[in-house]
Tab-separated table of C-alpha atoms in Angstrom:
chain	number	residue	atom	x	y	z
A	1	MET	CA	165.961	179.126	99.365
A	2	GLU	CA	167.100	175.903	99.289
A	3	THR	CA	169.997	174.681	100.655
A	4	GLU	CA	173.137	173.458	98.126
A	5	PHE	CA	173.745	170.776	100.221
A	6	ALA	CA	173.077	167.653	101.576
A	7	LEU	CA	175.309	167.136	104.302
A	8	LEU	CA	177.766	170.086	106.262
A	9	LEU	CA	179.836	169.913	109.028
A	10	GLU	CA	181.055	173.246	110.216
A	11	ASP	CA	183.527	172.786	112.686
A	12	VAL	CA	183.094	169.826	113.786
A	13	SER	CA	184.234	167.628	116.631
A	14	PHE	CA	183.780	164.610	119.271
A	15	ALA	CA	185.531	163.455	121.813
A	16	PHE	CA	185.276	160.162	123.796
A	17	ASN	CA	185.489	159.911	127.806
A	18	ARG	CA	185.175	164.249	126.861
A	19	GLY	CA	187.528	165.873	130.335
A	20	LYS	CA	188.900	162.277	131.197
A	21	PRO	CA	192.541	162.049	131.457
A	22	ASN	CA	192.042	158.999	128.699
A	23	GLU	CA	190.070	161.355	126.000
A	24	VAL	CA	190.462	160.415	122.535
A	25	ASN	CA	189.606	163.553	120.321
A	26	ALA	CA	188.141	161.281	117.066
A	27	LEU	CA	187.209	164.763	115.086
A	28	LYS	CA	188.819	167.352	115.151
A	29	GLY	CA	187.066	170.792	113.596
A	30	VAL	CA	186.082	169.027	110.726
A	31	ASN	CA	184.569	171.247	107.847
A	32	LEU	CA	183.422	169.658	104.819
A	33	GLY	CA	179.928	170.588	102.672
A	34	ILE	CA	178.726	167.173	100.151
A	35	LYS	CA	176.677	169.028	97.624
A	36	LYS	CA	173.144	167.461	96.645
A	37	GLY	CA	173.901	164.550	93.956
A	38	SER	CA	177.163	164.601	94.875
A	39	ILE	CA	179.769	161.403	94.966
A	40	VAL	CA	182.748	161.698	97.764
A	41	VAL	CA	184.777	159.236	98.556
A	42	ILE	CA	186.802	159.944	102.292
A	43	SER	CA	189.836	157.520	102.562
A	44	GLY	CA	191.483	156.902	106.585
A	45	VAL	CA	193.131	154.266	108.360
A	46	SER	CA	191.348	152.687	111.202
A	47	GLY	CA	192.239	154.886	114.037
A	48	SER	CA	191.802	157.979	111.836
A	49	GLY	CA	187.952	158.953	113.053
A	50	LYS	CA	186.389	157.208	110.017
A	51	THR	CA	183.661	155.265	112.137
A	52	THR	CA	182.784	158.789	114.177
A	53	LEU	CA	182.396	160.477	111.178
A	54	LEU	CA	180.502	157.784	109.607
A	55	ASN	CA	177.951	158.020	112.677
A	56	ILE	CA	177.532	161.957	113.307
A	57	LEU	CA	176.460	162.136	109.695
A	58	ASP	CA	173.720	159.373	109.812
A	59	LEU	CA	173.002	160.641	112.791
A	60	LEU	CA	173.498	158.586	115.711
A	61	LEU	CA	175.638	160.632	117.392
A	62	LEU	CA	175.577	164.246	117.458
A	63	PRO	CA	178.485	167.180	117.424
A	64	GLN	CA	179.468	168.140	120.581
A	65	LYS	CA	181.170	171.131	119.136
A	66	GLY	CA	180.929	173.055	115.970
A	67	SER	CA	177.350	172.098	113.964
A	68	TYR	CA	175.794	169.872	111.097
A	69	LYS	CA	172.884	170.169	109.011
A	70	VAL	CA	171.502	167.779	106.997
A	71	LEU	CA	169.715	167.869	104.223
A	72	GLY	CA	169.072	171.742	105.575
A	73	GLU	CA	167.704	170.521	108.978
A	74	ASP	CA	170.377	171.504	111.735
A	75	ALA	CA	170.563	168.115	113.097
A	76	SER	CA	170.967	170.076	117.822
A	77	SER	CA	167.641	170.966	116.480
A	78	LEU	CA	166.120	167.596	116.114
A	79	SER	CA	164.498	165.295	118.743
A	80	GLU	CA	165.946	161.308	119.039
A	81	SER	CA	162.601	160.511	117.008
A	82	GLU	CA	162.864	162.725	114.202
A	83	ARG	CA	166.530	162.236	113.718
A	84	ALA	CA	164.965	158.479	113.311
A	85	LYS	CA	162.442	159.399	110.624
A	86	ILE	CA	165.485	160.948	109.319
A	87	ARG	CA	167.057	157.662	109.271
A	88	ALA	CA	164.418	155.490	108.195
A	89	ASN	CA	163.603	157.127	105.007
A	90	LYS	CA	166.610	159.696	103.925
A	91	ILE	CA	169.290	158.099	104.907
A	92	GLY	CA	169.939	154.538	103.222
A	93	TYR	CA	173.653	152.924	105.305
A	94	VAL	CA	175.154	150.275	103.464
A	95	PHE	CA	177.443	149.080	106.172
A	96	GLN	CA	180.977	147.308	106.682
A	97	ASP	CA	179.945	143.662	107.946
A	98	PHE	CA	176.376	143.320	105.489
A	99	ALA	CA	174.473	143.241	109.539
A	100	LEU	CA	172.221	141.121	108.029
A	101	LEU	CA	169.461	138.922	108.747
A	102	ASN	CA	171.598	135.302	107.960
A	103	LYS	CA	168.996	132.856	108.528
A	104	GLU	CA	165.931	135.076	107.005
A	105	ARG	CA	165.306	134.913	103.178
A	106	VAL	CA	166.366	137.745	101.209
A	107	LYS	CA	163.053	138.990	100.829
A	108	ASN	CA	163.224	139.016	105.093
A	109	ASN	CA	165.431	141.501	105.066
A	110	LEU	CA	164.362	144.198	102.521
A	111	GLU	CA	160.999	144.136	103.742
A	112	LEU	CA	162.146	145.319	107.259
A	113	PRO	CA	162.616	148.849	107.197
A	114	LEU	CA	160.266	148.860	104.236
A	115	LEU	CA	157.607	148.526	107.799
A	116	PHE	CA	158.947	151.840	109.389
A	117	SER	CA	159.235	154.069	105.621
A	118	ASP	CA	156.516	156.743	104.480
A	119	LYS	CA	156.594	156.035	101.236
A	120	TYR	CA	155.380	152.239	100.697
A	121	LYS	CA	152.933	152.065	103.728
A	122	LYS	CA	150.559	149.440	101.332
A	123	LYS	CA	152.069	146.430	101.103
A	124	LYS	CA	151.686	145.601	96.972
A	125	ASP	CA	153.677	149.193	96.829
A	126	ARG	CA	156.733	147.252	99.602
A	127	ASP	CA	156.601	144.208	97.204
A	128	HIS	CA	156.879	145.598	94.175
A	129	ARG	CA	160.283	148.040	95.633
A	130	ILE	CA	161.722	144.115	96.615
A	131	ASP	CA	161.298	143.017	93.020
A	132	GLU	CA	162.575	146.407	91.475
A	133	LEU	CA	165.181	146.520	93.477
A	134	LEU	CA	167.267	143.009	93.058
A	135	LEU	CA	166.216	142.982	89.815
A	136	ASN	CA	167.965	145.984	89.413
A	137	LEU	CA	171.414	144.850	91.266
A	138	GLY	CA	170.880	141.495	89.988
A	139	ILE	CA	170.333	138.930	92.410
A	140	SER	CA	166.353	138.511	91.576
A	141	ASP	CA	166.002	134.825	91.671
A	142	LYS	CA	167.566	135.244	95.098
A	143	LYS	CA	164.613	136.386	96.463
A	144	LYS	CA	163.750	133.358	98.286
A	145	GLU	CA	167.283	132.658	99.662
A	146	LYS	CA	168.522	132.140	102.485
A	147	VAL	CA	171.367	134.764	103.476
A	148	PHE	CA	173.906	132.695	104.296
A	149	ARG	CA	173.253	131.224	101.336
A	150	LEU	CA	174.744	133.987	99.164
A	151	SER	CA	177.594	134.700	97.938
A	152	GLY	CA	180.175	137.144	99.374
A	153	GLY	CA	179.147	139.857	96.489
A	154	GLN	CA	175.207	138.954	96.356
A	155	ARG	CA	175.765	139.422	100.401
A	156	GLN	CA	177.082	143.069	99.760
A	157	ARG	CA	174.845	143.714	96.330
A	158	LEU	CA	171.539	142.592	99.024
A	159	ALA	CA	173.053	145.512	101.576
A	160	ILE	CA	173.537	147.997	99.536
A	161	ALA	CA	169.763	146.480	97.693
A	162	ARG	CA	168.256	147.350	101.874
A	163	ALA	CA	170.392	150.277	102.288
A	164	LEU	CA	168.177	151.459	99.145
A	165	VAL	CA	164.991	149.814	99.374
A	166	ASN	CA	162.949	153.148	100.663
A	167	ASP	CA	165.010	155.407	98.511
A	168	PRO	CA	166.811	157.515	100.419
A	169	GLU	CA	168.250	161.262	99.132
A	170	ILE	CA	171.653	159.979	101.363
A	171	ILE	CA	173.847	156.858	101.234
A	172	LEU	CA	176.752	156.546	103.280
A	173	ALA	CA	178.584	153.071	102.344
A	174	ASP	CA	181.336	151.522	105.065
A	175	GLU	CA	183.984	150.138	103.640
A	176	PRO	CA	180.960	149.046	100.739
A	177	THR	CA	183.756	145.864	99.185
A	178	THR	CA	185.922	144.340	102.523
A	179	SER	CA	187.059	141.029	101.046
A	180	LEU	CA	185.850	141.133	97.577
A	181	ASP	CA	187.561	140.058	95.338
A	182	LYS	CA	188.180	142.479	91.619
A	183	GLY	CA	185.699	141.404	89.879
A	184	ASN	CA	183.224	142.329	92.874
A	185	LYS	CA	185.250	145.401	93.218
A	186	GLU	CA	184.374	147.011	90.195
A	187	LYS	CA	180.280	146.134	90.459
A	188	VAL	CA	180.367	147.635	93.680
A	189	ILE	CA	182.022	150.937	92.627
A	190	GLU	CA	179.314	150.967	89.247
A	191	ILE	CA	176.105	150.409	91.198
A	192	PHE	CA	177.657	153.747	93.376
A	193	LYS	CA	178.506	155.452	90.025
A	194	GLU	CA	175.058	154.654	88.141
A	195	LEU	CA	173.602	155.511	92.131
A	196	ASN	CA	174.804	158.798	91.470
A	197	LYS	CA	173.682	159.437	88.438
A	198	GLN	CA	169.955	158.847	89.872
A	199	GLY	CA	170.178	161.690	91.638
A	200	LYS	CA	170.971	160.118	94.647
A	201	THR	CA	173.959	161.671	96.998
A	202	VAL	CA	176.978	159.156	98.135
A	203	ILE	CA	179.643	159.510	100.691
A	204	ILE	CA	181.607	155.714	100.925
A	205	VAL	CA	184.133	155.628	103.563
A	206	THR	CA	187.328	152.962	102.881
A	207	HIS	CA	190.708	152.284	103.157
A	208	ASP	CA	190.999	151.204	100.178
A	209	VAL	CA	193.009	153.616	97.692
A	210	GLU	CA	191.746	151.104	94.320
A	211	VAL	CA	187.877	151.854	95.607
A	212	ALA	CA	189.049	155.986	96.179
A	213	LYS	CA	190.811	156.411	92.737
A	214	ALA	CA	188.103	154.883	90.541
A	215	PHE	CA	186.469	158.162	91.773
A	216	GLU	CA	187.486	161.966	91.381
A	217	ASP	CA	185.633	163.767	94.661
A	218	ASN	CA	188.426	162.589	97.380
A	219	TYR	CA	189.119	163.586	100.938
A	220	SER	CA	191.119	162.295	103.585
A	221	LEU	CA	190.579	161.407	106.921
A	222	VAL	CA	193.674	161.170	109.675
A	223	ASP	CA	194.227	161.755	113.180
A	224	GLY	CA	190.811	163.552	112.986
A	225	GLN	CA	191.161	166.307	110.680
A	226	ILE	CA	189.706	166.192	107.151
A	227	SER	CA	191.609	167.634	103.557
A	228	LYS	CA	191.060	167.572	99.890
A	229	LEU	CA	192.356	165.069	98.065
A	230	SER	CA	194.444	165.438	94.053
A	231	SER	CA	194.088	162.755	91.842
A	232	LEU	CA	197.172	163.540	91.365
A	233	ILE	CA	198.375	162.222	95.672
A	234	LEU	CA	195.906	159.010	94.339
A	235	GLU	CA	198.073	157.828	91.218
A	236	LEU	CA	201.667	158.803	93.245
């Protein structure tokens, strides 16, 4: 039977400098099941374990204890190349600092990940996909513009386009509204809501309470441990 979970963590722990006097426990027995087609916000301050959690969700790290399954696949049973293939085709990642090629044109930033795609092998298909995304995100007129000439809001939309370019099933967003003004923050929130309506599983990691309030399914990550947040708590 097909799993209902896009991502499933069971008793996941991870420590840096494990077994040494300066050991740091980043995650401590995390249990989290994210259903396919859902949108989830995980809130936490700096040092709470958010980055480590994202790296495990993105298959860059493996749990030292417990298990992690992505789309029904046990991460620990996958080879490094198999994990890379899932990242390239099934998971889209929106980086906090955009991680764009600032001296390259907008189109070039989207072409690069498409070269590793299993879905868009023909150039005409890649070109169509790029045009489609830029149009949907409202930056089609910036296709030939160099990235460093874009505004902050335009760069964020390009970063989202880059995460979506391979048509992934899962989107991970790391602090996607950092440094954005209120108007652009609201636009980004609406983009994620629309992607979720299209069936994408979306996980947003943020310290921004206003972003958390915009969504119903909220969790808090504190000192490496995760718990469900109620809407009442967010309103306090």
